[in-house]
mmCIF file of C-alpha atoms in Angstrom:
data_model
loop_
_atom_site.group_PDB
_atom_site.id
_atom_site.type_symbol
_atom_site.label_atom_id
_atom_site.label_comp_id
_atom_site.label_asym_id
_atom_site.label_seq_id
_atom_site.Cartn_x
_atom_site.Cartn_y
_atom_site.Cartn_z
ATOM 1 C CA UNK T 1212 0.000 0.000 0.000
ATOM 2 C CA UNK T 1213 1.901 2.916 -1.226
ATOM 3 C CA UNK T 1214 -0.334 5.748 0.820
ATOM 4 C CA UNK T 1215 -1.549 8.500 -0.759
ATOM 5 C CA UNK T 1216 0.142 10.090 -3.791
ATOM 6 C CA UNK T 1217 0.424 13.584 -4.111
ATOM 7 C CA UNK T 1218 2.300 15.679 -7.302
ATOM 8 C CA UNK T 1219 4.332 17.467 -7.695
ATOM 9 C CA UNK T 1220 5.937 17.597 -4.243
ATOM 10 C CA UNK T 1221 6.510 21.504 -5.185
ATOM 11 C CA UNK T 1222 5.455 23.751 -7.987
ATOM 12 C CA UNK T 1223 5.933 27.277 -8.168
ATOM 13 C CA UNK T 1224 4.118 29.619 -10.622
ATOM 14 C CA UNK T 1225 4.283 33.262 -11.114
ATOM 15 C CA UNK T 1226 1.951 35.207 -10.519
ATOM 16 C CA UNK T 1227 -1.464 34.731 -12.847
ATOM 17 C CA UNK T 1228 -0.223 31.335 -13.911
ATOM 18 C CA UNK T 1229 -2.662 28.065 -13.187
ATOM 19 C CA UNK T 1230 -1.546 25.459 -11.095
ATOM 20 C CA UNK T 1231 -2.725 22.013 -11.307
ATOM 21 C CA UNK T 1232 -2.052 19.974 -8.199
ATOM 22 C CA UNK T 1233 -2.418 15.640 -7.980
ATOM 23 C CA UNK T 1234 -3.792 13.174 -5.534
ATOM 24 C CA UNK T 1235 -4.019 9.638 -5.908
ATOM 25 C CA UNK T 1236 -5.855 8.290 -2.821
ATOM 26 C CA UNK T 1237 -5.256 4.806 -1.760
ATOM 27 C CA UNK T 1238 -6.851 2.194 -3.289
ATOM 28 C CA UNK T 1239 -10.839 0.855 -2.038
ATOM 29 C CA UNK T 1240 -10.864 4.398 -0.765
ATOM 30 C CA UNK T 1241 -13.959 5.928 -1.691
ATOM 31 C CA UNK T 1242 -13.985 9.378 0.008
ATOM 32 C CA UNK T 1243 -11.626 12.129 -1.005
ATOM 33 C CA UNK T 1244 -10.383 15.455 0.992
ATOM 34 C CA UNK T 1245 -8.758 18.082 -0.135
ATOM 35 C CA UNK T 1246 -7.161 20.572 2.662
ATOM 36 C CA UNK T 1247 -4.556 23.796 2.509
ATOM 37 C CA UNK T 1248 -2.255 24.350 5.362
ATOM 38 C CA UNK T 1249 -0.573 27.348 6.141
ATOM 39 C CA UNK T 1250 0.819 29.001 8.972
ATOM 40 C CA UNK T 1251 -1.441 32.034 9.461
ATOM 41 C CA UNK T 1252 -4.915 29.988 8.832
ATOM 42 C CA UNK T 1253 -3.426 26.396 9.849
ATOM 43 C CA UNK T 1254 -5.535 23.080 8.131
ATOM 44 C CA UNK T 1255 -8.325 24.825 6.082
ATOM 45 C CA UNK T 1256 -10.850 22.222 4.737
ATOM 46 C CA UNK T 1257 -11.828 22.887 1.034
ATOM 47 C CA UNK T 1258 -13.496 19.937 -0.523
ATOM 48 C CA UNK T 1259 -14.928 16.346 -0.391
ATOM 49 C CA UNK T 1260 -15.994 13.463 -2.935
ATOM 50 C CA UNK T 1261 -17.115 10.787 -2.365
ATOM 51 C CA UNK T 1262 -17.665 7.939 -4.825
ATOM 52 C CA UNK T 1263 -16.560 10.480 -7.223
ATOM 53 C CA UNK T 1264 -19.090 13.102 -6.435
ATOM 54 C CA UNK T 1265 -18.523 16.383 -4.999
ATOM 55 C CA UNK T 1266 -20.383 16.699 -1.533
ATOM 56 C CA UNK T 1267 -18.868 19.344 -0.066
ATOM 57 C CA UNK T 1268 -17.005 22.446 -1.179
ATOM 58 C CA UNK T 1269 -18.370 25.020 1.343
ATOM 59 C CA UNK T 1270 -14.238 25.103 1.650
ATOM 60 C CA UNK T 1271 -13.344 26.263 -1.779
ATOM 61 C CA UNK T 1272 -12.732 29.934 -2.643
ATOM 62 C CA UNK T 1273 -15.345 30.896 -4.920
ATOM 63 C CA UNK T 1274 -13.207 31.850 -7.834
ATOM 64 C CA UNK T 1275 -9.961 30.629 -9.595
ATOM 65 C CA UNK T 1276 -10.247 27.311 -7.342
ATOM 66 C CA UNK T 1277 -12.417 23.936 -8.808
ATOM 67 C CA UNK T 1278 -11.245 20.060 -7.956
ATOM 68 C CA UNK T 1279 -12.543 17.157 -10.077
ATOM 69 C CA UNK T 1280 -12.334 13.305 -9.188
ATOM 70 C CA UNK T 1281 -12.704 12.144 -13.187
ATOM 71 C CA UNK T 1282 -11.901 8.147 -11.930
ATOM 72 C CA UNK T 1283 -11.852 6.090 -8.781
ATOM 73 C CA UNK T 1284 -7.995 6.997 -8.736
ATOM 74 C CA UNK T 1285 -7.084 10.211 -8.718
ATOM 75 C CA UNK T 1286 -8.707 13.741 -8.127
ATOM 76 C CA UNK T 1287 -7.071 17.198 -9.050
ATOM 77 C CA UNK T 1288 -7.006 20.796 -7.655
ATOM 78 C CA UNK T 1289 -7.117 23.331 -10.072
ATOM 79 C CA UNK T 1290 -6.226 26.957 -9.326
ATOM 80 C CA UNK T 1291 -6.446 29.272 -12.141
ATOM 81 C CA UNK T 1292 -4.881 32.501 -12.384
ATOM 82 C CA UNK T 1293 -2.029 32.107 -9.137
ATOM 83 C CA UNK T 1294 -1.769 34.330 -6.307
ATOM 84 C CA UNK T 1295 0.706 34.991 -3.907
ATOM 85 C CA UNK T 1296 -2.202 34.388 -1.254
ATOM 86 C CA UNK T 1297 -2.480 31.021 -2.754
ATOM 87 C CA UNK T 1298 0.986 29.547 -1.673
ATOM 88 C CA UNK T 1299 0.449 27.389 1.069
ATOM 89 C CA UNK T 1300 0.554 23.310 1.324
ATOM 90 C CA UNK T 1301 -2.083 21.436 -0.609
ATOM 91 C CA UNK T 1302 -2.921 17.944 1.419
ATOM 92 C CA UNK T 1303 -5.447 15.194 0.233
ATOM 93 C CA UNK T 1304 -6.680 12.461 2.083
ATOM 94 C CA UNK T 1305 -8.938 9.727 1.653
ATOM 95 C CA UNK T 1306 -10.912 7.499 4.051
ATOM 96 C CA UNK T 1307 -12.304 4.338 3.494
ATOM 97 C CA UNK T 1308 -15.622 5.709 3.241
ATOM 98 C CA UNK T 1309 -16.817 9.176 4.033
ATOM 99 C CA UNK T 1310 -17.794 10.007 8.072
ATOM 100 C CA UNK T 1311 -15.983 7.908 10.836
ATOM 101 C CA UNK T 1312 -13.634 6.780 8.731
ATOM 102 C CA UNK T 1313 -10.112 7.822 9.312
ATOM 103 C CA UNK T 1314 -8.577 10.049 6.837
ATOM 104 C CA UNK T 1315 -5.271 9.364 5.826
ATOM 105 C CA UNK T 1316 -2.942 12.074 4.366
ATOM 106 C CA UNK T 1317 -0.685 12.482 1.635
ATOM 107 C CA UNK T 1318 2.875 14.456 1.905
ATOM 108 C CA UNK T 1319 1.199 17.480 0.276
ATOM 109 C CA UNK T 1320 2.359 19.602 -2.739
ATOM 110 C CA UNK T 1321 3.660 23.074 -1.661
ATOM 111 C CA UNK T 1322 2.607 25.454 -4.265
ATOM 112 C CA UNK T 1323 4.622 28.955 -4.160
ATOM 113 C CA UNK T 1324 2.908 31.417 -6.316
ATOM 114 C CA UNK T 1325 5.925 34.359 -6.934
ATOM 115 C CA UNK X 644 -20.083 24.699 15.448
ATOM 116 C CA UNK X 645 -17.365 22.840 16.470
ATOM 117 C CA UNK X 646 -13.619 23.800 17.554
ATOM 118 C CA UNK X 647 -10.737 22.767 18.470
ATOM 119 C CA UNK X 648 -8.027 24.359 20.997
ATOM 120 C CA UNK X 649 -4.313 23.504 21.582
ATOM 121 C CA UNK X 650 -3.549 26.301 23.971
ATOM 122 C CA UNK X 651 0.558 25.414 23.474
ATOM 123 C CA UNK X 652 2.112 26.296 20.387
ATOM 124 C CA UNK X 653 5.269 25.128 21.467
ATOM 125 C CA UNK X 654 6.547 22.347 23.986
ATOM 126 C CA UNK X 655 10.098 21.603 24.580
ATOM 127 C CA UNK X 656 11.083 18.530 26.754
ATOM 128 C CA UNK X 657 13.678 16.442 27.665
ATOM 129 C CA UNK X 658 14.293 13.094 25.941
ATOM 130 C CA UNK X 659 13.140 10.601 28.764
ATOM 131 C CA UNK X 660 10.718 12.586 30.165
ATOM 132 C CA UNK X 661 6.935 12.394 30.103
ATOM 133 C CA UNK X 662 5.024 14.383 27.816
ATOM 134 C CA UNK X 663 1.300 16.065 27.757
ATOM 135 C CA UNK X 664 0.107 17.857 25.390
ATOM 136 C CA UNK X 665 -3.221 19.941 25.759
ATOM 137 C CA UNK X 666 -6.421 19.735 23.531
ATOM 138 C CA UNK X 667 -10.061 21.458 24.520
ATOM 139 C CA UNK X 668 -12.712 20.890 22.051
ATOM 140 C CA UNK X 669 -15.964 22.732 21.667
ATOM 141 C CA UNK X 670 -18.892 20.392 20.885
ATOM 142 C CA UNK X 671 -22.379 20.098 21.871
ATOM 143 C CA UNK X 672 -22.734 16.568 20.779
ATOM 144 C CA UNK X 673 -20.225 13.159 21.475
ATOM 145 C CA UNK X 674 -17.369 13.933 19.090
ATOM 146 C CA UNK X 675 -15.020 11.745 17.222
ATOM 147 C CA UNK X 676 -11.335 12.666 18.206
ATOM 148 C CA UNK X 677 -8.230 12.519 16.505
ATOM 149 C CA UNK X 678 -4.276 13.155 16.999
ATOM 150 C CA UNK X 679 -2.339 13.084 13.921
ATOM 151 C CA UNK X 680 1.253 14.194 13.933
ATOM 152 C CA UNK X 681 2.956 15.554 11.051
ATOM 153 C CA UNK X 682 7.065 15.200 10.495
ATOM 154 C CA UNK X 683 9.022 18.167 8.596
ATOM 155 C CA UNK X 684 8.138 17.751 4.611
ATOM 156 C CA UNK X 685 5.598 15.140 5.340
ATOM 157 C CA UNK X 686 1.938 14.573 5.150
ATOM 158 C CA UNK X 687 -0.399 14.014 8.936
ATOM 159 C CA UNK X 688 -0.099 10.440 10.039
ATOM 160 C CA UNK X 689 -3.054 8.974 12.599
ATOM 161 C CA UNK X 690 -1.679 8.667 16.068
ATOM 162 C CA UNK X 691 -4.848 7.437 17.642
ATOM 163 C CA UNK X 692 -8.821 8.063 16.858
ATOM 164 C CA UNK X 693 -11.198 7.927 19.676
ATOM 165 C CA UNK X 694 -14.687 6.918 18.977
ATOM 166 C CA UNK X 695 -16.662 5.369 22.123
ATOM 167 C CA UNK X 696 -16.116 3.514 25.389
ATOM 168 C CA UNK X 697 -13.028 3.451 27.316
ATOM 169 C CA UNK X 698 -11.816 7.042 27.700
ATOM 170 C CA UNK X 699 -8.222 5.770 27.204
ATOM 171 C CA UNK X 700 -7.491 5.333 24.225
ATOM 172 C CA UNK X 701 -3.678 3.473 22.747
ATOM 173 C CA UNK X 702 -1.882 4.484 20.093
ATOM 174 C CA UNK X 703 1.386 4.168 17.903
ATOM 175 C CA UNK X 704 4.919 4.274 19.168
ATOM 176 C CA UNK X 705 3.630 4.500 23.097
ATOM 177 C CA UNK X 706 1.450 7.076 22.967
ATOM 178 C CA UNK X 707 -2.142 7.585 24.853
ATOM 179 C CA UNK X 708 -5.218 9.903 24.906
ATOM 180 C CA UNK X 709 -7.302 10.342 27.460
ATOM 181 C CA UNK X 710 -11.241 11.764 26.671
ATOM 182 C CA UNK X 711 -12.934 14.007 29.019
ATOM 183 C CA UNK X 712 -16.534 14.537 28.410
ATOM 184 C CA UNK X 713 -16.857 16.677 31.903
ATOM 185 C CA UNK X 714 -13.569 18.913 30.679
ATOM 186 C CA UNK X 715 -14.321 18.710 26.725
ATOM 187 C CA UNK X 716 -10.566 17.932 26.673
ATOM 188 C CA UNK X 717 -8.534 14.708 24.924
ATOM 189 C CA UNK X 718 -5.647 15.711 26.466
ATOM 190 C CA UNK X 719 -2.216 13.335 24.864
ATOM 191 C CA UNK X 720 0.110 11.696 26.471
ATOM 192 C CA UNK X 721 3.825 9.574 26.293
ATOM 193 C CA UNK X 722 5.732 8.154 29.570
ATOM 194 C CA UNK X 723 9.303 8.513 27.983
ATOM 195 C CA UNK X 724 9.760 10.657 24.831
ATOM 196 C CA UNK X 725 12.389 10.196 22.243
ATOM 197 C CA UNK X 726 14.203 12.490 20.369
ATOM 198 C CA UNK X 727 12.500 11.303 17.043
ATOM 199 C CA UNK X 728 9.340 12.593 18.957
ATOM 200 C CA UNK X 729 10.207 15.656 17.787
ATOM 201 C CA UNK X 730 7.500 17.040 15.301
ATOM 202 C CA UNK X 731 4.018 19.093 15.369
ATOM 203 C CA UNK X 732 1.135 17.134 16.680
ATOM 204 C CA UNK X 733 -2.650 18.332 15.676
ATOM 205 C CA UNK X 734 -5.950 17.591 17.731
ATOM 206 C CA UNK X 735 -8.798 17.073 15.403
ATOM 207 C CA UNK X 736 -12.678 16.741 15.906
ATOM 208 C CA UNK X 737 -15.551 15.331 13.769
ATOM 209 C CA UNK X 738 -19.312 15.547 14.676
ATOM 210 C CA UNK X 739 -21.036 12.655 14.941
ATOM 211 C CA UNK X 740 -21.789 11.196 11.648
ATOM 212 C CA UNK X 741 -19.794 13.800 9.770
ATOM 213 C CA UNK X 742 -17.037 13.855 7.357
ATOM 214 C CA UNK X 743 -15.520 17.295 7.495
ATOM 215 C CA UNK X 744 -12.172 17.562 10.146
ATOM 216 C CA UNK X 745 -11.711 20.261 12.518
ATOM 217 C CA UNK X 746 -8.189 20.414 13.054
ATOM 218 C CA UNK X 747 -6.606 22.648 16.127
ATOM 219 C CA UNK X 748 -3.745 24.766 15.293
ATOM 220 C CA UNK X 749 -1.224 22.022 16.155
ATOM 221 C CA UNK X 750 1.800 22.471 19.174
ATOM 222 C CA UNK X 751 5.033 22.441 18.306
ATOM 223 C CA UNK X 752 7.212 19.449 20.250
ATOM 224 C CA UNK X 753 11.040 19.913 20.617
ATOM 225 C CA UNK X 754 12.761 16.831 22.332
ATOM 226 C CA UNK X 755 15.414 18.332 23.692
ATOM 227 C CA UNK X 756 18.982 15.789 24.772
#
């Protein structure tokens, strides 16, 4: 069981650039969470599928930020149009099933927007 | 709404020595509770969950969790740290039946020689 993949590791973009960020959860997982860390806000929920469907993104910023799960195996984060705000660490989890569940994390993909 | 509280943002201790590390939760219902740790450049790995029943609960390399219902706390806990200890260790809540994590803002650990 490899965990949950995340890529890149890193990616930085300038400024009004899109970033497109990875997440393989681990496999027979069917619920999917995407989170951004940084210092000044700490773990931030922003979105949840589960069987492939989006259930929750009461998380996401409401513009330049959208997440897709196209397959059982992997989801993506998409944020268009970079900024500096937006540099942080991206983590995604998955859980064997949405609600008691455990989540178990990825390493995360630290985006730097310059 | 639910919240969690680690009122230390940084704890340094000796290696040998015991170890607690503080967590208050705000919820009006019986929570699930969580301590994940997270190592430099890495992602949060599951200490020890805490669902039901006994109020102390195991988990990995030695450490314990005790729930308090009457204090709202699940205060952590390790006899003899290591140096390897060493890392930043988050409290986290779900409601009943939910999904979505409430994480605290983590506390800092520094195992000192």
């Amino acid at each position: 069981n490899a965990g949950v993949i995340q890529t890149p590791r890193h990616k930085v973009t300038g400024k009004g650039q899109e970033a497109t960020l990875w997440c393989e959860p681990i496999s027979g997982h069917s619920a999917v969470f995407w989170y951004r860390q940084t210092i000044v806000q700490g773990l931030e929920f922003l979105t949840y599928f589960r069987n492939q469907a989006p259930i929750d993104d009461s998380g996401m910023p409401k513009e330049r930020f959208s997440a897709q799960m196209p397959n059982q195996s992997h989801s993506t984060l998409k944020i268009q149009s970079t900024q500096p705000q937006d540099s942080a660490v991206y983590l995604c989890a998955s859980s064997f099933s949405g609600g008691v569940y455990e989540q178990y994390f990825g390493p995360g993909t630290r985006l730097t927007v310059l | 709404a639910q919240s969690v509280t680690q009122p230390d943002a940084r704890v340094t201790v000796s290696e040998g020595a015991s170890l607690q590390l503080r967590c208050k939760y705000s919820y009006s219902g019986t929570p699930y509770l969580f301590w994940y740790v997270q190592y430099p450049r890495q992602g949060l790995q599951l200490l020890l969950k805490y669902y039901s029943g006994d109020p102390v609960v195991q988990g990995v390399n030695g450490f314990e969790a005790e729930f308090s219902k009457s204090n709202s706390s699940f205060h952590l806990r390790k006899a003899s740290v290591h140096w390897s200890d060493s890392a930043v260790y988050f409290c986290a809540l779900t409601r009943t039946g939910g999904y979505k994590v409430v994480f605290g803002s983590g506390t800092r650990l520094l195992v000192s020689p």
